Amino acid sequence: GVISPLKEAGLAKEEIRTASKELGLSTWDKPAAACLASRIPYGTKITEDLLKKISSAESVLKKLGFRQVRVRHHGNIARIELPTHDMHKILNSKIKNTVLKSLKKLGYIYITLDIEGYTTGSMNKTLNLNKK
């Protein structure tokens, strides 16, 4: 039941971005953002509070200048995914301490950096563990 008027008009993502840039829209180059539920492992109950927690964690990182970021929720662990070219930035002691303090305040006990980097659909990797 979802209506996609731009898709129905035959416009592709790049055409929309180009038109948005020409119109002076600040969102013309905004990175794609998947549903917050994609940060939660399969089988975990999704609640409004959990989605807010993840959103708040990602907002902390975005306010620190990270454009493309995912905070994957694993219970009391926040697994941060950044593009590999941005990883060195989070190791700056001031930024690292801000991230640690902020995410612990949100309720995470462990804050990790995924050294594989930002990967779309990384939570789907667990779907293939039981297949042979």
Tab-separated table of N, CA, C and O in Angstrom:
chain	number	residue	atom	x	y	z
A	1	GLY	N	0.787	-1.207	0.000
A	1	GLY	CA	0.000	0.000	0.000
A	1	GLY	C	0.827	1.269	0.000
A	1	GLY	O	0.288	2.341	0.213
A	2	VAL	N	2.123	1.169	-0.206
A	2	VAL	CA	2.971	2.360	-0.205
A	2	VAL	C	2.931	3.005	-1.591
A	2	VAL	O	3.044	2.323	-2.603
A	3	ILE	N	2.747	4.292	-1.613
A	3	ILE	CA	2.739	5.043	-2.865
A	3	ILE	C	4.100	5.709	-3.029
A	3	ILE	O	4.611	6.346	-2.112
A	4	SER	N	4.715	5.547	-4.193
A	4	SER	CA	6.031	6.123	-4.496
A	4	SER	C	5.914	6.995	-5.738
A	4	SER	O	6.239	6.563	-6.848
A	5	PRO	N	5.445	8.243	-5.575
A	5	PRO	CA	5.181	9.088	-6.746
A	5	PRO	C	6.407	9.364	-7.608
A	5	PRO	O	6.296	9.419	-8.833
A	6	LEU	N	7.570	9.524	-7.003
A	6	LEU	CA	8.759	9.794	-7.813
A	6	LEU	C	9.146	8.564	-8.637
A	6	LEU	O	9.526	8.681	-9.802
A	7	LYS	N	9.014	7.391	-8.039
A	7	LYS	CA	9.276	6.145	-8.762
A	7	LYS	C	8.257	5.959	-9.878
A	7	LYS	O	8.605	5.589	-10.996
A	8	GLU	N	6.989	6.255	-9.562
A	8	GLU	CA	5.929	6.126	-10.566
A	8	GLU	C	6.141	7.098	-11.721
A	8	GLU	O	5.724	6.829	-12.850
A	9	ALA	N	6.804	8.222	-11.450
A	9	ALA	CA	7.100	9.195	-12.502
A	9	ALA	C	8.334	8.793	-13.313
A	9	ALA	O	8.721	9.481	-14.256
A	10	GLY	N	8.958	7.663	-12.920
A	10	GLY	CA	10.110	7.165	-13.665
A	10	GLY	C	11.428	7.811	-13.277
A	10	GLY	O	12.411	7.716	-14.012
A	11	LEU	N	11.473	8.465	-12.111
A	11	LEU	CA	12.713	9.119	-11.679
A	11	LEU	C	13.578	8.161	-10.866
A	11	LEU	O	13.102	7.487	-9.966
A	12	ALA	N	14.855	8.128	-11.195
A	12	ALA	CA	15.818	7.308	-10.463
A	12	ALA	C	16.476	8.162	-9.379
A	12	ALA	O	16.384	9.396	-9.385
A	13	LYS	N	17.161	7.499	-8.450
A	13	LYS	CA	17.782	8.182	-7.323
A	13	LYS	C	18.720	9.315	-7.775
A	13	LYS	O	18.684	10.417	-7.230
A	14	GLU	N	19.548	9.059	-8.767
A	14	GLU	CA	20.504	10.084	-9.221
A	14	GLU	C	19.791	11.291	-9.828
A	14	GLU	O	20.217	12.422	-9.642
A	15	GLU	N	18.706	11.050	-10.551
A	15	GLU	CA	17.927	12.155	-11.111
A	15	GLU	C	17.310	13.003	-9.997
A	15	GLU	O	17.289	14.233	-10.075
A	16	ILE	N	16.836	12.357	-8.971
A	16	ILE	CA	16.239	13.067	-7.836
A	16	ILE	C	17.302	13.877	-7.115
A	16	ILE	O	17.089	15.036	-6.757
A	17	ARG	N	18.490	13.294	-6.922
A	17	ARG	CA	19.588	14.019	-6.268
A	17	ARG	C	20.018	15.233	-7.095
A	17	ARG	O	20.235	16.313	-6.559
A	18	THR	N	20.110	15.061	-8.394
A	18	THR	CA	20.507	16.174	-9.271
A	18	THR	C	19.481	17.298	-9.208
A	18	THR	O	19.833	18.471	-9.049
A	19	ALA	N	18.215	16.945	-9.296
A	19	ALA	CA	17.150	17.956	-9.228
A	19	ALA	C	17.136	18.636	-7.864
A	19	ALA	O	16.962	19.863	-7.774
A	20	SER	N	17.345	17.868	-6.811
A	20	SER	CA	17.372	18.435	-5.459
A	20	SER	C	18.521	19.432	-5.307
A	20	SER	O	18.356	20.484	-4.699
A	21	LYS	N	19.669	19.089	-5.874
A	21	LYS	CA	20.831	19.988	-5.809
A	21	LYS	C	20.541	21.274	-6.569
A	21	LYS	O	20.819	22.378	-6.087
A	22	GLU	N	19.963	21.140	-7.759
A	22	GLU	CA	19.637	22.312	-8.578
A	22	GLU	C	18.611	23.214	-7.890
A	22	GLU	O	18.633	24.429	-8.050
A	23	LEU	N	17.735	22.615	-7.083
A	23	LEU	CA	16.729	23.386	-6.348
A	23	LEU	C	17.277	23.977	-5.050
A	23	LEU	O	16.579	24.699	-4.346
A	24	GLY	N	18.540	23.619	-4.737
A	24	GLY	CA	19.164	24.152	-3.535
A	24	GLY	C	18.735	23.471	-2.249
A	24	GLY	O	18.869	24.046	-1.161
A	25	LEU	N	18.215	22.257	-2.346
A	25	LEU	CA	17.791	21.531	-1.152
A	25	LEU	C	19.015	21.008	-0.396
A	25	LEU	O	19.928	20.443	-0.993
A	26	SER	N	19.032	21.211	0.901
A	26	SER	CA	20.189	20.803	1.711
A	26	SER	C	20.334	19.289	1.808
A	26	SER	O	21.394	18.791	2.176
A	27	THR	N	19.303	18.565	1.471
A	27	THR	CA	19.331	17.105	1.590
A	27	THR	C	19.755	16.392	0.309
A	27	THR	O	19.714	15.162	0.252
A	28	TRP	N	20.196	17.134	-0.686
A	28	TRP	CA	20.464	16.537	-1.991
A	28	TRP	C	21.499	15.411	-1.928
A	28	TRP	O	21.438	14.457	-2.693
A	29	ASP	N	22.461	15.500	-1.003
A	29	ASP	CA	23.487	14.461	-0.928
A	29	ASP	C	23.451	13.700	0.398
A	29	ASP	O	24.424	13.078	0.799
A	30	LYS	N	22.310	13.733	1.056
A	30	LYS	CA	22.153	13.038	2.329
A	30	LYS	C	22.307	11.532	2.092
A	30	LYS	O	21.689	10.981	1.182
A	31	PRO	N	23.130	10.859	2.913
A	31	PRO	CA	23.291	9.416	2.737
A	31	PRO	C	21.963	8.678	2.937
A	31	PRO	O	21.114	9.111	3.719
A	32	ALA	N	21.818	7.583	2.223
A	32	ALA	CA	20.623	6.756	2.382
A	32	ALA	C	20.560	6.246	3.815
A	32	ALA	O	21.584	5.973	4.429
A	33	ALA	N	19.375	6.146	4.342
A	33	ALA	CA	19.208	5.681	5.718
A	33	ALA	C	18.178	4.563	5.760
A	33	ALA	O	17.016	4.767	5.419
A	34	ALA	N	18.636	3.399	6.158
A	34	ALA	CA	17.724	2.266	6.286
A	34	ALA	C	16.926	2.403	7.579
A	34	ALA	O	17.292	3.147	8.482
A	35	CYS	N	15.865	1.669	7.662
A	35	CYS	CA	15.021	1.638	8.857
A	35	CYS	C	15.861	1.295	10.086
A	35	CYS	O	16.750	0.443	10.029
A	36	LEU	N	15.575	1.960	11.203
A	36	LEU	CA	16.319	1.696	12.436
A	36	LEU	C	16.232	0.236	12.870
A	36	LEU	O	17.138	-0.279	13.530
A	37	ALA	N	15.163	-0.442	12.497
A	37	ALA	CA	15.022	-1.857	12.861
A	37	ALA	C	16.132	-2.712	12.256
A	37	ALA	O	16.425	-3.796	12.760
A	38	SER	N	16.786	-2.222	11.208
A	38	SER	CA	17.870	-2.979	10.584
A	38	SER	C	19.134	-2.999	11.444
A	38	SER	O	20.104	-3.666	11.100
A	39	ARG	N	19.106	-2.291	12.563
A	39	ARG	CA	20.252	-2.284	13.482
A	39	ARG	C	20.064	-3.301	14.616
A	39	ARG	O	20.886	-3.409	15.503
A	40	ILE	N	18.971	-4.030	14.589
A	40	ILE	CA	18.594	-4.923	15.681
A	40	ILE	C	18.665	-6.371	15.187
A	40	ILE	O	18.162	-6.678	14.109
A	41	PRO	N	19.277	-7.267	15.982
A	41	PRO	CA	19.371	-8.673	15.550
A	41	PRO	C	18.002	-9.321	15.369
A	41	PRO	O	17.045	-8.995	16.074
A	42	TYR	N	17.932	-10.245	14.424
A	42	TYR	CA	16.704	-11.016	14.210
A	42	TYR	C	16.326	-11.707	15.514
A	42	TYR	O	17.187	-12.177	16.257
A	43	GLY	N	15.039	-11.728	15.804
A	43	GLY	CA	14.549	-12.382	17.003
A	43	GLY	C	14.471	-11.481	18.222
A	43	GLY	O	13.928	-11.863	19.247
A	44	THR	N	15.007	-10.279	18.129
A	44	THR	CA	14.947	-9.330	19.233
A	44	THR	C	13.663	-8.521	19.108
A	44	THR	O	13.327	-8.044	18.022
A	45	LYS	N	12.959	-8.367	20.201
A	45	LYS	CA	11.723	-7.594	20.189
A	45	LYS	C	12.043	-6.125	19.922
A	45	LYS	O	12.900	-5.524	20.576
A	46	ILE	N	11.363	-5.547	18.951
A	46	ILE	CA	11.555	-4.152	18.589
A	46	ILE	C	10.551	-3.301	19.359
A	46	ILE	O	9.350	-3.545	19.284
A	47	THR	N	11.077	-2.344	20.102
A	47	THR	CA	10.214	-1.444	20.873
A	47	THR	C	10.535	-0.003	20.492
A	47	THR	O	11.611	0.288	19.947
A	48	GLU	N	9.617	0.880	20.806
A	48	GLU	CA	9.845	2.300	20.548
A	48	GLU	C	11.057	2.799	21.327
A	48	GLU	O	11.872	3.555	20.802
A	49	ASP	N	11.203	2.357	22.571
A	49	ASP	CA	12.348	2.775	23.388
A	49	ASP	C	13.667	2.316	22.774
A	49	ASP	O	14.649	3.061	22.760
A	50	LEU	N	13.698	1.101	22.251
A	50	LEU	CA	14.916	0.579	21.632
A	50	LEU	C	15.265	1.379	20.380
A	50	LEU	O	16.428	1.742	20.163
A	51	LEU	N	14.274	1.690	19.563
A	51	LEU	CA	14.517	2.489	18.354
A	51	LEU	C	15.020	3.885	18.721
A	51	LEU	O	15.923	4.415	18.070
A	52	LYS	N	14.460	4.470	19.780
A	52	LYS	CA	14.921	5.791	20.233
A	52	LYS	C	16.362	5.727	20.724
A	52	LYS	O	17.148	6.641	20.487
A	53	LYS	N	16.706	4.650	21.409
A	53	LYS	CA	18.070	4.467	21.925
A	53	LYS	C	19.070	4.424	20.767
A	53	LYS	O	20.105	5.091	20.791
A	54	ILE	N	18.759	3.645	19.750
A	54	ILE	CA	19.640	3.527	18.585
A	54	ILE	C	19.737	4.864	17.855
A	54	ILE	O	20.822	5.304	17.478
A	55	SER	N	18.599	5.515	17.666
A	55	SER	CA	18.572	6.820	17.005
A	55	SER	C	19.423	7.834	17.768
A	55	SER	O	20.197	8.587	17.168
A	56	SER	N	19.296	7.831	19.078
A	56	SER	CA	20.081	8.764	19.906
A	56	SER	C	21.567	8.472	19.796
A	56	SER	O	22.384	9.395	19.715
A	57	ALA	N	21.933	7.195	19.781
A	57	ALA	CA	23.339	6.812	19.661
A	57	ALA	C	23.905	7.284	18.320
A	57	ALA	O	25.014	7.844	18.261
A	58	GLU	N	23.150	7.090	17.249
A	58	GLU	CA	23.619	7.544	15.937
A	58	GLU	C	23.680	9.063	15.862
A	58	GLU	O	24.582	9.621	15.230
A	59	SER	N	22.755	9.740	16.523
A	59	SER	CA	22.763	11.210	16.535
A	59	SER	C	24.026	11.749	17.190
A	59	SER	O	24.583	12.753	16.739
A	60	VAL	N	24.482	11.091	18.241
A	60	VAL	CA	25.728	11.493	18.904
A	60	VAL	C	26.864	11.497	17.892
A	60	VAL	O	27.626	12.461	17.784
A	61	LEU	N	26.969	10.410	17.139
A	61	LEU	CA	28.054	10.283	16.167
A	61	LEU	C	27.914	11.274	15.013
A	61	LEU	O	28.906	11.855	14.561
A	62	LYS	N	26.692	11.493	14.562
A	62	LYS	CA	26.472	12.451	13.474
A	62	LYS	C	26.823	13.872	13.909
A	62	LYS	O	27.405	14.635	13.143
A	63	LYS	N	26.498	14.221	15.156
A	63	LYS	CA	26.842	15.550	15.670
A	63	LYS	C	28.352	15.736	15.781
A	63	LYS	O	28.838	16.860	15.772
A	64	LEU	N	29.084	14.632	15.878
A	64	LEU	CA	30.545	14.687	15.938
A	64	LEU	C	31.164	14.709	14.541
A	64	LEU	O	32.378	14.699	14.400
A	65	GLY	N	30.319	14.722	13.502
A	65	GLY	CA	30.828	14.872	12.137
A	65	GLY	C	30.865	13.605	11.308
A	65	GLY	O	31.344	13.626	10.173
A	66	PHE	N	30.361	12.495	11.834
A	66	PHE	CA	30.335	11.257	11.054
A	66	PHE	C	29.064	11.237	10.212
A	66	PHE	O	27.965	11.209	10.732
A	67	ARG	N	29.242	11.286	8.900
A	67	ARG	CA	28.098	11.347	7.980
A	67	ARG	C	27.417	10.004	7.816
A	67	ARG	O	26.215	9.891	7.884
A	68	GLN	N	28.200	8.977	7.557
A	68	GLN	CA	27.672	7.631	7.332
A	68	GLN	C	28.014	6.813	8.573
A	68	GLN	O	29.179	6.556	8.845
A	69	VAL	N	27.005	6.409	9.307
A	69	VAL	CA	27.239	5.679	10.550
A	69	VAL	C	26.063	4.749	10.833
A	69	VAL	O	24.921	5.054	10.476
A	70	ARG	N	26.375	3.616	11.430
A	70	ARG	CA	25.346	2.714	11.933
A	70	ARG	C	25.767	2.289	13.331
A	70	ARG	O	26.939	1.967	13.553
A	71	VAL	N	24.803	2.294	14.248
A	71	VAL	CA	25.026	1.714	15.560
A	71	VAL	C	24.165	0.463	15.607
A	71	VAL	O	22.945	0.539	15.586
A	72	ARG	N	24.817	-0.682	15.615
A	72	ARG	CA	24.125	-1.972	15.655
A	72	ARG	C	23.940	-2.352	17.119
A	72	ARG	O	24.880	-2.298	17.911
A	73	HIS	N	22.731	-2.706	17.461
A	73	HIS	CA	22.368	-3.019	18.850
A	73	HIS	C	22.513	-4.514	19.102
A	73	HIS	O	21.926	-5.328	18.391
A	74	HIS	N	23.306	-4.862	20.114
A	74	HIS	CA	23.492	-6.260	20.517
A	74	HIS	C	23.335	-6.330	22.033
A	74	HIS	O	24.308	-6.518	22.764
A	75	GLY	N	22.122	-6.107	22.496
A	75	GLY	CA	21.877	-6.123	23.939
A	75	GLY	C	22.562	-4.943	24.612
A	75	GLY	O	22.239	-3.793	24.336
A	76	ASN	N	23.552	-5.240	25.447
A	76	ASN	CA	24.263	-4.159	26.129
A	76	ASN	C	25.507	-3.707	25.368
A	76	ASN	O	26.314	-2.942	25.884
A	77	ILE	N	25.635	-4.169	24.135
A	77	ILE	CA	26.767	-3.802	23.276
A	77	ILE	C	26.285	-2.929	22.127
A	77	ILE	O	25.326	-3.264	21.435
A	78	ALA	N	26.963	-1.806	21.912
A	78	ALA	CA	26.730	-0.964	20.740
A	78	ALA	C	27.905	-1.209	19.793
A	78	ALA	O	29.057	-0.949	20.144
A	79	ARG	N	27.623	-1.750	18.611
A	79	ARG	CA	28.669	-1.996	17.610
A	79	ARG	C	28.595	-0.885	16.573
A	79	ARG	O	27.646	-0.782	15.811
A	80	ILE	N	29.606	-0.041	16.560
A	80	ILE	CA	29.632	1.119	15.668
A	80	ILE	C	30.274	0.727	14.342
A	80	ILE	O	31.369	0.169	14.310
A	81	GLU	N	29.567	1.037	13.262
A	81	GLU	CA	30.102	0.844	11.914
A	81	GLU	C	30.306	2.210	11.274
A	81	GLU	O	29.381	3.023	11.231
A	82	LEU	N	31.511	2.444	10.810
A	82	LEU	CA	31.868	3.662	10.089
A	82	LEU	C	32.586	3.268	8.808
A	82	LEU	O	33.198	2.196	8.758
A	83	PRO	N	32.566	4.132	7.791
A	83	PRO	CA	33.407	3.851	6.630
A	83	PRO	C	34.865	3.748	7.096
A	83	PRO	O	35.277	4.466	8.017
A	84	THR	N	35.633	2.866	6.497
A	84	THR	CA	37.008	2.655	6.958
A	84	THR	C	37.831	3.940	6.946
A	84	THR	O	38.683	4.129	7.804
A	85	HIS	N	37.536	4.863	6.010
A	85	HIS	CA	38.316	6.107	5.952
A	85	HIS	C	38.006	7.055	7.114
A	85	HIS	O	38.716	8.031	7.311
A	86	ASP	N	36.947	6.773	7.892
A	86	ASP	CA	36.588	7.610	9.042
A	86	ASP	C	36.998	7.012	10.386
A	86	ASP	O	36.886	7.667	11.420
A	87	MET	N	37.468	5.784	10.389
A	87	MET	CA	37.730	5.103	11.656
A	87	MET	C	38.759	5.812	12.533
A	87	MET	O	38.611	5.847	13.749
A	88	HIS	N	39.771	6.385	11.920
A	88	HIS	CA	40.806	7.044	12.727
A	88	HIS	C	40.245	8.214	13.534
A	88	HIS	O	40.728	8.521	14.617
A	89	LYS	N	39.194	8.852	13.018
A	89	LYS	CA	38.614	10.016	13.694
A	89	LYS	C	38.035	9.672	15.062
A	89	LYS	O	38.127	10.452	15.994
A	90	ILE	N	37.423	8.496	15.160
A	90	ILE	CA	36.771	8.123	16.417
A	90	ILE	C	37.800	7.787	17.501
A	90	ILE	O	37.482	7.755	18.681
A	91	LEU	N	39.039	7.560	17.103
A	91	LEU	CA	40.085	7.244	18.066
A	91	LEU	C	40.712	8.501	18.673
A	91	LEU	O	41.497	8.396	19.614
A	92	ASN	N	40.364	9.669	18.154
A	92	ASN	CA	40.768	10.928	18.781
A	92	ASN	C	40.222	10.908	20.196
A	92	ASN	O	39.034	10.645	20.403
A	93	SER	N	41.059	11.172	21.195
A	93	SER	CA	40.643	10.980	22.588
A	93	SER	C	39.411	11.791	22.967
A	93	SER	O	38.533	11.306	23.689
A	94	LYS	N	39.277	13.016	22.467
A	94	LYS	CA	38.109	13.834	22.810
A	94	LYS	C	36.839	13.226	22.218
A	94	LYS	O	35.814	13.113	22.898
A	95	ILE	N	36.901	12.827	20.953
A	95	ILE	CA	35.741	12.225	20.294
A	95	ILE	C	35.416	10.883	20.942
A	95	ILE	O	34.264	10.590	21.253
A	96	LYS	N	36.441	10.066	21.167
A	96	LYS	CA	36.226	8.747	21.785
A	96	LYS	C	35.557	8.890	23.145
A	96	LYS	O	34.587	8.183	23.446
A	97	ASN	N	36.041	9.810	23.964
A	97	ASN	CA	35.462	9.991	25.298
A	97	ASN	C	34.018	10.482	25.228
A	97	ASN	O	33.180	10.064	26.032
A	98	THR	N	33.722	11.354	24.267
A	98	THR	CA	32.340	11.826	24.095
A	98	THR	C	31.429	10.669	23.701
A	98	THR	O	30.328	10.528	24.237
A	99	VAL	N	31.892	9.829	22.772
A	99	VAL	CA	31.099	8.681	22.327
A	99	VAL	C	30.887	7.717	23.492
A	99	VAL	O	29.753	7.283	23.750
A	100	LEU	N	31.948	7.388	24.205
A	100	LEU	CA	31.830	6.459	25.335
A	100	LEU	C	30.854	6.974	26.383
A	100	LEU	O	29.946	6.258	26.808
A	101	LYS	N	31.035	8.219	26.789
A	101	LYS	CA	30.180	8.806	27.828
A	101	LYS	C	28.719	8.831	27.376
A	101	LYS	O	27.816	8.451	28.119
A	102	SER	N	28.490	9.266	26.147
A	102	SER	CA	27.123	9.415	25.633
A	102	SER	C	26.421	8.077	25.472
A	102	SER	O	25.258	7.928	25.855
A	103	LEU	N	27.097	7.090	24.903
A	103	LEU	CA	26.458	5.798	24.677
A	103	LEU	C	26.276	5.017	25.971
A	103	LEU	O	25.296	4.291	26.136
A	104	LYS	N	27.190	5.195	26.917
A	104	LYS	CA	26.995	4.559	28.226
A	104	LYS	C	25.813	5.193	28.948
A	104	LYS	O	25.046	4.499	29.619
A	105	LYS	N	25.638	6.491	28.772
A	105	LYS	CA	24.495	7.173	29.364
A	105	LYS	C	23.185	6.633	28.781
A	105	LYS	O	22.160	6.601	29.460
A	106	LEU	N	23.225	6.182	27.537
A	106	LEU	CA	22.044	5.603	26.895
A	106	LEU	C	21.773	4.179	27.377
A	106	LEU	O	20.721	3.619	27.091
A	107	GLY	N	22.734	3.588	28.090
A	107	GLY	CA	22.521	2.254	28.636
A	107	GLY	C	23.417	1.163	28.072
A	107	GLY	O	23.322	0.008	28.491
A	108	TYR	N	24.272	1.501	27.129
A	108	TYR	CA	25.198	0.495	26.611
A	108	TYR	C	26.349	0.331	27.602
A	108	TYR	O	26.859	1.307	28.148
A	109	ILE	N	26.762	-0.905	27.822
A	109	ILE	CA	27.883	-1.176	28.722
A	109	ILE	C	29.181	-1.242	27.923
A	109	ILE	O	30.214	-0.737	28.343
A	110	TYR	N	29.100	-1.873	26.762
A	110	TYR	CA	30.271	-2.009	25.902
A	110	TYR	C	30.028	-1.257	24.606
A	110	TYR	O	28.978	-1.395	23.979
A	111	ILE	N	31.018	-0.484	24.180
A	111	ILE	CA	30.936	0.254	22.929
A	111	ILE	C	32.095	-0.234	22.067
A	111	ILE	O	33.264	-0.100	22.451
A	112	THR	N	31.767	-0.816	20.919
A	112	THR	CA	32.792	-1.397	20.061
A	112	THR	C	32.809	-0.724	18.699
A	112	THR	O	31.805	-0.183	18.252
A	113	LEU	N	33.960	-0.814	18.042
A	113	LEU	CA	34.112	-0.325	16.674
A	113	LEU	C	34.338	-1.539	15.788
A	113	LEU	O	35.281	-2.300	15.989
A	114	ASP	N	33.459	-1.746	14.833
A	114	ASP	CA	33.576	-2.866	13.908
A	114	ASP	C	34.662	-2.539	12.896
A	114	ASP	O	34.497	-1.644	12.061
A	115	ILE	N	35.796	-3.242	12.971
A	115	ILE	CA	36.929	-2.909	12.100
A	115	ILE	C	36.714	-3.343	10.653
A	115	ILE	O	37.503	-3.003	9.785
A	116	GLU	N	35.620	-4.059	10.389
A	116	GLU	CA	35.269	-4.362	8.998
A	116	GLU	C	34.709	-3.120	8.312
A	116	GLU	O	34.706	-3.023	7.096
A	117	GLY	N	34.214	-2.172	9.109
A	117	GLY	CA	33.697	-0.931	8.560
A	117	GLY	C	32.209	-0.991	8.288
A	117	GLY	O	31.545	-1.995	8.541
A	118	TYR	N	31.698	0.107	7.783
A	118	TYR	CA	30.275	0.219	7.466
A	118	TYR	C	29.923	-0.763	6.365
A	118	TYR	O	30.554	-0.785	5.302
A	119	THR	N	28.918	-1.579	6.627
A	119	THR	CA	28.463	-2.574	5.657
A	119	THR	C	26.945	-2.597	5.664
A	119	THR	O	26.341	-2.853	6.708
A	120	THR	N	26.328	-2.330	4.520
A	120	THR	CA	24.868	-2.410	4.469
A	120	THR	C	24.443	-3.852	4.691
A	120	THR	O	25.092	-4.782	4.210
A	121	GLY	N	23.380	-4.012	5.458
A	121	GLY	CA	22.832	-5.335	5.703
A	121	GLY	C	23.697	-6.248	6.555
A	121	GLY	O	23.554	-7.464	6.491
A	122	SER	N	24.583	-5.689	7.371
A	122	SER	CA	25.493	-6.547	8.135
A	122	SER	C	24.768	-7.456	9.126
A	122	SER	O	25.272	-8.512	9.476
A	123	MET	N	23.565	-7.057	9.565
A	123	MET	CA	22.825	-7.911	10.488
A	123	MET	C	22.301	-9.163	9.788
A	123	MET	O	21.939	-10.138	10.438
A	124	ASN	N	22.282	-9.177	8.471
A	124	ASN	CA	21.806	-10.339	7.715
A	124	ASN	C	22.810	-11.485	7.713
A	124	ASN	O	22.460	-12.609	7.351
A	125	LYS	N	24.051	-11.224	8.109
A	125	LYS	CA	25.069	-12.271	8.104
A	125	LYS	C	24.671	-13.450	8.979
A	125	LYS	O	25.016	-14.583	8.691
A	126	THR	N	23.924	-13.179	10.041
A	126	THR	CA	23.524	-14.258	10.949
A	126	THR	C	22.495	-15.185	10.320
A	126	THR	O	22.335	-16.316	10.777
A	127	LEU	N	21.829	-14.744	9.271
A	127	LEU	CA	20.820	-15.583	8.619
A	127	LEU	C	21.429	-16.793	7.952
A	127	LEU	O	20.783	-17.824	7.787
A	128	ASN	N	22.679	-16.706	7.549
A	128	ASN	CA	23.335	-17.775	6.811
A	128	ASN	C	24.140	-18.721	7.703
A	128	ASN	O	24.726	-19.675	7.218
A	129	LEU	N	24.178	-18.474	9.021
A	129	LEU	CA	24.994	-19.298	9.909
A	129	LEU	C	24.508	-20.733	9.997
A	129	LEU	O	25.302	-21.647	10.131
A	130	ASN	N	23.208	-20.947	9.946
A	130	ASN	CA	22.663	-22.287	10.099
A	130	ASN	C	22.423	-23.006	8.781
A	130	ASN	O	21.992	-24.149	8.778
A	131	LYS	N	22.705	-22.348	7.670
A	131	LYS	CA	22.531	-22.979	6.361
A	131	LYS	C	23.784	-23.744	5.990
A	131	LYS	O	24.902	-23.320	6.256
A	132	LYS	N	23.598	-24.892	5.380
A	132	LYS	CA	24.755	-25.689	4.946
A	132	LYS	C	24.685	-25.995	3.489
A	132	LYS	O	23.710	-26.030	2.874
